[in-house]
Short mmCIF file of C-alpha atoms and ligand atoms in Angstrom, two decimals:
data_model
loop_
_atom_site.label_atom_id
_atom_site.label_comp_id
_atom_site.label_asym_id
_atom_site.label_seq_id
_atom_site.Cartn_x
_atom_site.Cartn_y
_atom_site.Cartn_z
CA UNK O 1 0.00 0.00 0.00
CA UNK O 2 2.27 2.23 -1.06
CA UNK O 3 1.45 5.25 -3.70
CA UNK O 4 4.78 3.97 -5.55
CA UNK O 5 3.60 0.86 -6.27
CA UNK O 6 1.47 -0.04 -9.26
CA UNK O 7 -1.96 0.35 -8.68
CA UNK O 8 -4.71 -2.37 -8.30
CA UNK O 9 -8.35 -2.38 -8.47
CA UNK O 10 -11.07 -4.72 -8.13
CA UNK O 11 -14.58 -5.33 -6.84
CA UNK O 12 -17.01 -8.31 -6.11
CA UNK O 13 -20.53 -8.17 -5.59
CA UNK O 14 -22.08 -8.82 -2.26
CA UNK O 15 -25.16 -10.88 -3.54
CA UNK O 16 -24.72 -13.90 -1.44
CA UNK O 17 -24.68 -14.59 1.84
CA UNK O 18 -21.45 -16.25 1.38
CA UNK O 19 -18.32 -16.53 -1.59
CA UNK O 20 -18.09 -20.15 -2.89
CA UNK O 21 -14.55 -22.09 -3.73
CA UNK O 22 -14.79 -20.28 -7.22
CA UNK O 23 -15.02 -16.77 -5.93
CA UNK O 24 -12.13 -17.77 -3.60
CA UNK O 25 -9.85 -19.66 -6.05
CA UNK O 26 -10.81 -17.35 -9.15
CA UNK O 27 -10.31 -13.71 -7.23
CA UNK O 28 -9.67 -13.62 -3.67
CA UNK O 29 -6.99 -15.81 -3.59
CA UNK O 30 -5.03 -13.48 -6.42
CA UNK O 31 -6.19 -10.46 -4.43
CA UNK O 32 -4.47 -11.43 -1.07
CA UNK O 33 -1.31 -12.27 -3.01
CA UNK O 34 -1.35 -8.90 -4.86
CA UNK O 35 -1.73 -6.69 -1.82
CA UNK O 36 1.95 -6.70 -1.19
CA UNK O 37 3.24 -5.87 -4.84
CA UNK O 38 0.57 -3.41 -5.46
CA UNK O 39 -1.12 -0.59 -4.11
CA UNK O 40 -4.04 -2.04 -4.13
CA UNK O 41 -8.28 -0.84 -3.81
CA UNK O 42 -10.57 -3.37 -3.35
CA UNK O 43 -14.26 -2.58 -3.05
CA UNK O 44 -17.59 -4.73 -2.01
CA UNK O 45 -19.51 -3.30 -5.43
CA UNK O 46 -22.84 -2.80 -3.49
CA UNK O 47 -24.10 -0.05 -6.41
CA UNK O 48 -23.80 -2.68 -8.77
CA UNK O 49 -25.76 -5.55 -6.35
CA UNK O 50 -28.60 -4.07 -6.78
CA UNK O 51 -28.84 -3.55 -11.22
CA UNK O 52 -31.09 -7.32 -10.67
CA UNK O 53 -32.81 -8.33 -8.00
CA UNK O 54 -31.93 -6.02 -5.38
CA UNK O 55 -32.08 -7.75 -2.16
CA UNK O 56 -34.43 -6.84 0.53
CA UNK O 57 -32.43 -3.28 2.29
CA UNK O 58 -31.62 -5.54 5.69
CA UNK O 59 -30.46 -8.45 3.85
CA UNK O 60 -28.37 -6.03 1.53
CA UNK O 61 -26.22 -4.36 4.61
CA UNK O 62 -26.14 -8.27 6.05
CA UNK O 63 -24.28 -9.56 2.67
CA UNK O 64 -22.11 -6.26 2.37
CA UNK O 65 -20.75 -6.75 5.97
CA UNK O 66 -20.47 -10.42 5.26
CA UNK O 67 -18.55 -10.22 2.50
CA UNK O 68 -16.19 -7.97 4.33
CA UNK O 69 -15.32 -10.36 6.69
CA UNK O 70 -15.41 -13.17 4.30
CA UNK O 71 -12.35 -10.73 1.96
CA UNK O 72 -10.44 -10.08 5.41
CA UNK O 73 -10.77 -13.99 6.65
CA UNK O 74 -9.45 -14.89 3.18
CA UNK O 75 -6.27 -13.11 4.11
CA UNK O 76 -6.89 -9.31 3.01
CA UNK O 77 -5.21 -6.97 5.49
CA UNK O 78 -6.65 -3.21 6.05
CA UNK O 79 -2.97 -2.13 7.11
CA UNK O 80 -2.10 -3.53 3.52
CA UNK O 81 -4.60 -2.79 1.48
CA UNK O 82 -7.82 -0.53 1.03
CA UNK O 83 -10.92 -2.43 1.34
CA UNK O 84 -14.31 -0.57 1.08
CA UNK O 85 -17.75 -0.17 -0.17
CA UNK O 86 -18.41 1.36 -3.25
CA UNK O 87 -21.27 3.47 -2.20
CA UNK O 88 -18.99 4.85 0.26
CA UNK O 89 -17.36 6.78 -2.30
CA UNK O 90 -19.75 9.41 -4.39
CA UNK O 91 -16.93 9.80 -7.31
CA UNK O 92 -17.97 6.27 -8.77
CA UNK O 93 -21.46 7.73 -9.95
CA UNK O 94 -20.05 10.92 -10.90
CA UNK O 95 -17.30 9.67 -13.29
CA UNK O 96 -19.72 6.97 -14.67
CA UNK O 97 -22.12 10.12 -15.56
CA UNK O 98 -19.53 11.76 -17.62
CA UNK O 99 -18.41 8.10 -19.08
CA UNK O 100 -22.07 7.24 -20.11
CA UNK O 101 -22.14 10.31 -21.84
CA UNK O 102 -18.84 9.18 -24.56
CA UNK O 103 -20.08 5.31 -24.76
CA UNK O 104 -22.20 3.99 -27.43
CA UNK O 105 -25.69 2.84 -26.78
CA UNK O 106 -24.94 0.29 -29.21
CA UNK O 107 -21.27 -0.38 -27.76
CA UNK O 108 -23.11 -0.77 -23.87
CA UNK O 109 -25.45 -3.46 -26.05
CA UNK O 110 -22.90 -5.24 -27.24
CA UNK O 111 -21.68 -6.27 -24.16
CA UNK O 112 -22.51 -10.22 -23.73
CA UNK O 113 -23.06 -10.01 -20.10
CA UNK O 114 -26.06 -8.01 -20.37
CA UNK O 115 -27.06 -9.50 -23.41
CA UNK O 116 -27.42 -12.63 -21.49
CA UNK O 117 -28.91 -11.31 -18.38
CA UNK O 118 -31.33 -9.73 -20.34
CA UNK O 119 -32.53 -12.54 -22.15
CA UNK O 120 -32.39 -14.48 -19.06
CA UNK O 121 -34.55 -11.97 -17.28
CA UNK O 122 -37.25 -11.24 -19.75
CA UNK O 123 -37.63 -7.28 -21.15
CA UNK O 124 -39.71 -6.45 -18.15
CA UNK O 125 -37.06 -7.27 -15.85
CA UNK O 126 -34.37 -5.59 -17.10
CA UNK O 127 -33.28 -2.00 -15.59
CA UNK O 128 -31.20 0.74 -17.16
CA UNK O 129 -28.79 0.39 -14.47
CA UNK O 130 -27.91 -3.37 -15.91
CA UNK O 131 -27.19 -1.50 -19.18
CA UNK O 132 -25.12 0.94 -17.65
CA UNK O 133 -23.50 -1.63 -15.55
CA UNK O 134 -20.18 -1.85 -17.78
CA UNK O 135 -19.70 1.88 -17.55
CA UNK O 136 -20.38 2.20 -13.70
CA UNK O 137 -17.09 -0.84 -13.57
CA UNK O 138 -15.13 1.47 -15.56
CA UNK O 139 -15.69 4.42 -13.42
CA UNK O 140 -14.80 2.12 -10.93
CA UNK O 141 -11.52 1.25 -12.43
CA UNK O 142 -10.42 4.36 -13.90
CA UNK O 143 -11.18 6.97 -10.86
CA UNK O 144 -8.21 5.04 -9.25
CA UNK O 145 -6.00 5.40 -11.96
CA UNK O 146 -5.49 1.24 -12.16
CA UNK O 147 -2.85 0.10 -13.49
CA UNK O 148 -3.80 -3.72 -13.48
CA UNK O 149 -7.57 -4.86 -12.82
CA UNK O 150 -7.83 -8.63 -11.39
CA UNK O 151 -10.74 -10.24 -12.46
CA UNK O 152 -12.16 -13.57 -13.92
CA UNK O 153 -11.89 -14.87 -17.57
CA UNK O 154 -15.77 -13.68 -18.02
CA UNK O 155 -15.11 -9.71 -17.24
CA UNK O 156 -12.65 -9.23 -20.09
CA UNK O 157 -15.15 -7.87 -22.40
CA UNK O 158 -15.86 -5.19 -19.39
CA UNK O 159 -12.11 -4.31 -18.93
CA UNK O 160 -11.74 -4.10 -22.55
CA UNK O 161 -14.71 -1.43 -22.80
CA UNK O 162 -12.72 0.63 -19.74
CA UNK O 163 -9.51 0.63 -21.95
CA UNK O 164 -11.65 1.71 -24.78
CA UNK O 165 -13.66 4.70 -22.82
CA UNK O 166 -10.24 5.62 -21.10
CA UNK O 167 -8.69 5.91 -24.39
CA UNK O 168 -11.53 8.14 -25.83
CA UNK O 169 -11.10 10.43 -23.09
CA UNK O 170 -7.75 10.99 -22.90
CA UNK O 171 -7.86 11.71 -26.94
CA UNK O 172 -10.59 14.00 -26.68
CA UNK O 173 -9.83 16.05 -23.33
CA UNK O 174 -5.98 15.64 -23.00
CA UNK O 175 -4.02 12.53 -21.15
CA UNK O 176 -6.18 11.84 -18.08
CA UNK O 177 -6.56 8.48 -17.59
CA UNK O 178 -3.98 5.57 -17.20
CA UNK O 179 -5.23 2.62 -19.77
CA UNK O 180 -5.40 -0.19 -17.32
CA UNK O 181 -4.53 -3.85 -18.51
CA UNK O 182 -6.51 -6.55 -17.48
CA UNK O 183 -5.08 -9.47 -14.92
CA UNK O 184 -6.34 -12.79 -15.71
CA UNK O 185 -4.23 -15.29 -14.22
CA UNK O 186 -3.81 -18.09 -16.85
CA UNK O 187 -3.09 -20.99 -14.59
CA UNK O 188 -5.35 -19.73 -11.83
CA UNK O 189 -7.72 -22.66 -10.77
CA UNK O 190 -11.26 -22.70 -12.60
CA UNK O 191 -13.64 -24.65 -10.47
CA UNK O 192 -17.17 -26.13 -11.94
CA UNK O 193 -20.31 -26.78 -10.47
CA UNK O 194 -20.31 -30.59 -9.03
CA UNK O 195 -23.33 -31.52 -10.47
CA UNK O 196 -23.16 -30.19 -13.75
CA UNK O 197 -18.80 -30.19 -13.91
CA UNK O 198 -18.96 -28.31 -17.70
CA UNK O 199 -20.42 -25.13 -16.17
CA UNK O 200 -17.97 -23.05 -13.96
CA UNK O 201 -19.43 -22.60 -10.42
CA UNK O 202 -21.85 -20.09 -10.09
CA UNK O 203 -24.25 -19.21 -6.94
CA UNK O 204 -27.16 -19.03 -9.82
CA UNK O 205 -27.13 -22.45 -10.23
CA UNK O 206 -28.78 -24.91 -7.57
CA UNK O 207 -27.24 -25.14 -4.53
CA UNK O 208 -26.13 -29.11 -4.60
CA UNK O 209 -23.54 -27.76 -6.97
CA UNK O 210 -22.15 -25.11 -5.09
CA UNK O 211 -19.16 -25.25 -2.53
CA UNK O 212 -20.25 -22.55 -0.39
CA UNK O 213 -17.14 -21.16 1.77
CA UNK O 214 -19.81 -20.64 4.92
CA UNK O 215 -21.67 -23.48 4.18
CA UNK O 216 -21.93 -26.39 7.23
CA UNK O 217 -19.20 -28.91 7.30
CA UNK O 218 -21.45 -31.68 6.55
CA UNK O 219 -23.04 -29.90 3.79
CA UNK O 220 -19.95 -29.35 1.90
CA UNK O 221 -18.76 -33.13 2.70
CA UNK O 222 -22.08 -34.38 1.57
CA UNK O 223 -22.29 -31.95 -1.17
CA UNK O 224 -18.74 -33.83 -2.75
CA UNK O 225 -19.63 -37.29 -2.35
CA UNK O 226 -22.56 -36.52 -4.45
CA UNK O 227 -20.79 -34.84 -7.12
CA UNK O 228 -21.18 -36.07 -10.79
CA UNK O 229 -18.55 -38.40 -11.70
CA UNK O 230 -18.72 -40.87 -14.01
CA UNK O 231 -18.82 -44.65 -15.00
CA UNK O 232 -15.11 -45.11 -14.95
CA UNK O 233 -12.99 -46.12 -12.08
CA UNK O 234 -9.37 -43.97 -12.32
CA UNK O 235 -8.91 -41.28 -10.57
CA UNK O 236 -7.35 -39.68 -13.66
CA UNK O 237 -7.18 -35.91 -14.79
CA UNK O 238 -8.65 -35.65 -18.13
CA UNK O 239 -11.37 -32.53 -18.24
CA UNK O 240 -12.74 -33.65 -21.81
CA UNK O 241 -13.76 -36.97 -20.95
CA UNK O 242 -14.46 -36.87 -17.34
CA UNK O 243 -14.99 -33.44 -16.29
CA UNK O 244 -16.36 -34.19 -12.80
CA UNK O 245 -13.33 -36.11 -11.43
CA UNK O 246 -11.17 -33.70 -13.10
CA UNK O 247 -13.06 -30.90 -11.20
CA UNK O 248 -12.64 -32.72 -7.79
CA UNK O 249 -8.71 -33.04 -8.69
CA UNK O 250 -8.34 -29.34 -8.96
CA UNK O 251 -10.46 -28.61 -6.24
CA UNK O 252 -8.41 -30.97 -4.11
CA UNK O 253 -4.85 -29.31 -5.94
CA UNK O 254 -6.28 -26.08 -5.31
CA UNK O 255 -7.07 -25.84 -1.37
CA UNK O 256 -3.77 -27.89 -0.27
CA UNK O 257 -1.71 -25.91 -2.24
CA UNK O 258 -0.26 -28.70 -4.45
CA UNK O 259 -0.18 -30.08 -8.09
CA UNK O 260 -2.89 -31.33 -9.59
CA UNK O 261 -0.54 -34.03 -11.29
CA UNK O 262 0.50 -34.79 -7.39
CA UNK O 263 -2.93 -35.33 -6.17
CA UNK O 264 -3.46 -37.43 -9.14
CA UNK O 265 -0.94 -40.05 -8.29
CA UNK O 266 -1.91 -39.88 -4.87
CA UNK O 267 -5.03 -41.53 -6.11
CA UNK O 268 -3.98 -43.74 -8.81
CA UNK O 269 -5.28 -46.65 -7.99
CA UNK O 270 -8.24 -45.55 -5.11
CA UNK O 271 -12.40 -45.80 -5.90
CA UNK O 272 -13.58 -43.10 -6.30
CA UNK O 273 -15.59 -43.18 -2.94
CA UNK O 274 -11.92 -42.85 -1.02
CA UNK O 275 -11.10 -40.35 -3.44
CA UNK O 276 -13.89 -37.91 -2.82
CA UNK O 277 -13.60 -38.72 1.27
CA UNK O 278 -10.13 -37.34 0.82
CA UNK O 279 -11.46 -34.27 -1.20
CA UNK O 280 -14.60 -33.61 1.15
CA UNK O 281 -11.65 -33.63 4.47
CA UNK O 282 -9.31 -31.19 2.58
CA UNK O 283 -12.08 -28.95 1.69
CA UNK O 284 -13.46 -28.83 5.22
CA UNK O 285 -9.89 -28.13 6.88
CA UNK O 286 -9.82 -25.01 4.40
CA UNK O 287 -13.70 -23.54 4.96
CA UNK O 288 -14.08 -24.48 8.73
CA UNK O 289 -11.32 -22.44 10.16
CA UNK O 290 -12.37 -19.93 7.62
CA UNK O 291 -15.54 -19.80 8.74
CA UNK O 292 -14.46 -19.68 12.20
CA UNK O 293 -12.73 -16.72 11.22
CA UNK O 294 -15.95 -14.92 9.74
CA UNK O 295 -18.01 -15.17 12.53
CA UNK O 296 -15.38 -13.59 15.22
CA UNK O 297 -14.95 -10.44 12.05
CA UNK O 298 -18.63 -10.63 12.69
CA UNK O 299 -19.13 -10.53 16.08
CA UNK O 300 -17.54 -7.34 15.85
CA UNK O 301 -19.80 -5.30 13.37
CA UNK O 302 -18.45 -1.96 14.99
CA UNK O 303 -14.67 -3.19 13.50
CA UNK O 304 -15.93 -4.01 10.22
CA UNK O 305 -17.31 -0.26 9.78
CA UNK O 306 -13.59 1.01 10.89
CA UNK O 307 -12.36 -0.96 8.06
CA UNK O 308 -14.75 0.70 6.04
CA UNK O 309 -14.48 3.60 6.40
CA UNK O 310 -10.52 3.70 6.63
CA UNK O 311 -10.85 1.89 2.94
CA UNK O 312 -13.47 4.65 1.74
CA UNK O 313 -11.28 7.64 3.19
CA UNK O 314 -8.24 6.47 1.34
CA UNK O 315 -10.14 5.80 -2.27
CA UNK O 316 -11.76 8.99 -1.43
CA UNK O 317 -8.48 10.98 -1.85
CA UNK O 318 -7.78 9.21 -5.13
CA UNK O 319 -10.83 9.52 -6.49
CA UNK O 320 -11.85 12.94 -5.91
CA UNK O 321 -8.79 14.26 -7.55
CA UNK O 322 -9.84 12.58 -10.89
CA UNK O 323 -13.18 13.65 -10.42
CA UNK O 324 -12.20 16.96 -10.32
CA UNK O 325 -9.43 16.61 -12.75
CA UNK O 326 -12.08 15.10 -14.85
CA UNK O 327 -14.81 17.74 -14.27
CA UNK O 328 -12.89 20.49 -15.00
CA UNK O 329 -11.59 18.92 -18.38
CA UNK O 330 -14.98 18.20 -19.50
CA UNK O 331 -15.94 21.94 -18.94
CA UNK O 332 -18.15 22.36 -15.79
CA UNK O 333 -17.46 25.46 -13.90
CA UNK O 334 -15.59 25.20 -10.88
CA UNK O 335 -17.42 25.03 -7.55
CA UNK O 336 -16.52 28.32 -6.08
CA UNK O 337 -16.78 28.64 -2.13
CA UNK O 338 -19.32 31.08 -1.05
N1 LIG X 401 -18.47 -6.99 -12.69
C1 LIG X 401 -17.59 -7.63 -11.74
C2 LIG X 401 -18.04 -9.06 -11.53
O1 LIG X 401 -19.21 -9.35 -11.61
C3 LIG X 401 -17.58 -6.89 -10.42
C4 LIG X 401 -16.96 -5.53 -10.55
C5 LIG X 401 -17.60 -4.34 -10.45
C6 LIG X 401 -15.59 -5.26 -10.78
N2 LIG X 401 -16.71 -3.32 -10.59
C7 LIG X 401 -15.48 -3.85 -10.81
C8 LIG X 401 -14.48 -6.07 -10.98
C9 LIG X 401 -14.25 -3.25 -11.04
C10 LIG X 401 -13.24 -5.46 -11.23
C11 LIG X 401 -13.14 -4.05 -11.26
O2 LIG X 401 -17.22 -9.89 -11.21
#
């Protein structure tokens, strides 16, 4: 956390109660081991929790705590890093104004996120503020000047539109932005759903699937042993033709910390009922001291807003400078004290 440093930015949406093994393996996992090399913003993207579905108010504030704890139980450190809410900080909405107003309506409807939502959702459904959710992630990005933006394979169409809008600006109004890159770690672990092992693990698909990091020990254990395998016998990586034990192998790989190719001939040779008893174990020792972790953050609400608002009073300084830089480039007057 040190202005020197490259910067960082990312954000995750609080619309569970808790982060599953994806989440974890796919982003918070690379954020904890970025905090040191970079100066690094992290934000719980309430704003854009609510563009579907918004969650009752109470239930909102429950999940946007939560997920603070669950980010600082993962490893992220306040004194390292800045972790905050994005509603915390008004420049977010401001910037994404002024970006709305240089992106194309048909470049926002090109984007295949919302172009599935929306067909997901129906017409009726569908708000504005889903169609303007790209933009909104670029203010997000740009306000702090990112150099690098962590994020999964399935937001590179949204970092590529920030590049774009940053690029637009700076040629129209003079160098303001820096052009961030996008950091999608090749090799980083990409976990599927155990029931249905082609689809990468999502909280919108049933719950049987889903390796909740909250979820009870005996859930998660029975959750594995039920997990789609197939009518084989060898434990045996090979993701074309047998997808579900493959997913269990990087699963296993992924919370010990080892090989995948290790864990492979650790089982060469085991059922598959041993195998998964091993897998259910090792994922238990990694979410049940995590959890354990959560609920003390918890029992603390009071710490959890310090956090907060330490986080939000750091992004604050960066991001009403470019606010202002930005304001006054675009031509509004300056506010003039009375
Ligand atoms: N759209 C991202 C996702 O669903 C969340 C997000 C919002 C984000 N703003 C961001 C990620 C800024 C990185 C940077 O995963």
């Amino acid at each position: 956390m040190s202005p020197d440093q490259p910067r960082v930015l990312s954000g995750i949406q609080p619309t569970s109660d808790s982060f599953h093994l994806g989440n974890y393996l796919g982003a918070l996992k690379q954020w904890v081991a970025m905090q040191d090399r970079y100066d690094a913003f992290y934000c719980i993207v309430d704003l854009h929790a609510i563009t579907v579905d918004p969650p009752p108010p109470d239930q909102l504030r429950e999940r946007s705590r939560s997920s603070v704890a669950q980010l600082l139980a993962a490893g992220l450190d306040p004194q390292r890093c800045s972790v905050f809410a994005q509603s915390h900080v008004p420049g977010h909405t401001q910037l994404s104004w002024v970006l709305e107003c240089i992106t194309g309506y048909g470049e926002a409807g090109r984007m295949t996120q919302f172009k599935d939502k929306s067909q997901r959702s129906g017409t009726d459904a569908i708000t504005v503020g889903l169609f303007t959710y790209p933009v909104l992630m670029a203010a997000d990005i740009l306000i702090y000047q990112a150099d690098a933006v962590p994020v999964g394979e399935d937001q590179r169409q949204h970092v590529e539109l920030t590049r774009n809008l940053a690029q637009r600006f700076n040629s129209r109004y003079g160098p303001t932005f820096t052009v961030p890159e996008p950091f999608i770690p090749a090799q980083s672990a990409k976990i599927y759903d155990l029931q249905e092992p082609t689809a990468k693990m999502s909280k919108s698909l049933p719950d049987a699937g889903t390796l909740s990091l909250l979820d009870d020990p005996a859930v998660l254990a029975r959750k594995i042993k039920r997990a789609v395998t197939d009518t084989e016998t060898e434990v045996r990586y090979d993701p074309q033709r047998k997808p579900g034990i493959s997913n269990l192998l990087v699963i296993m790989a992924a919370v010990t910390d080892r090989a995948v190719a290790d864990v492979e001939a650790d089982f060469s040779g085991a059922g598959y009922g041993a195998f998964k008893g091993a897998v259910a174990d090792a994922v238990v020792a990694f979410a049940e001291p995590f959890g354990k972790r959560v609920a003390d953050l918890l029992a603390d609400p009071a710490e959890i807003d310090r956090v907060l608002a330490a986080g939000a009073a750091r992004a604050r300084a960066v991001a009403d400078a470019t606010v202002a830089d930005v304001y006054a480039k675009v031509g509004f007057l300056p506010p003039a004290t009375a």
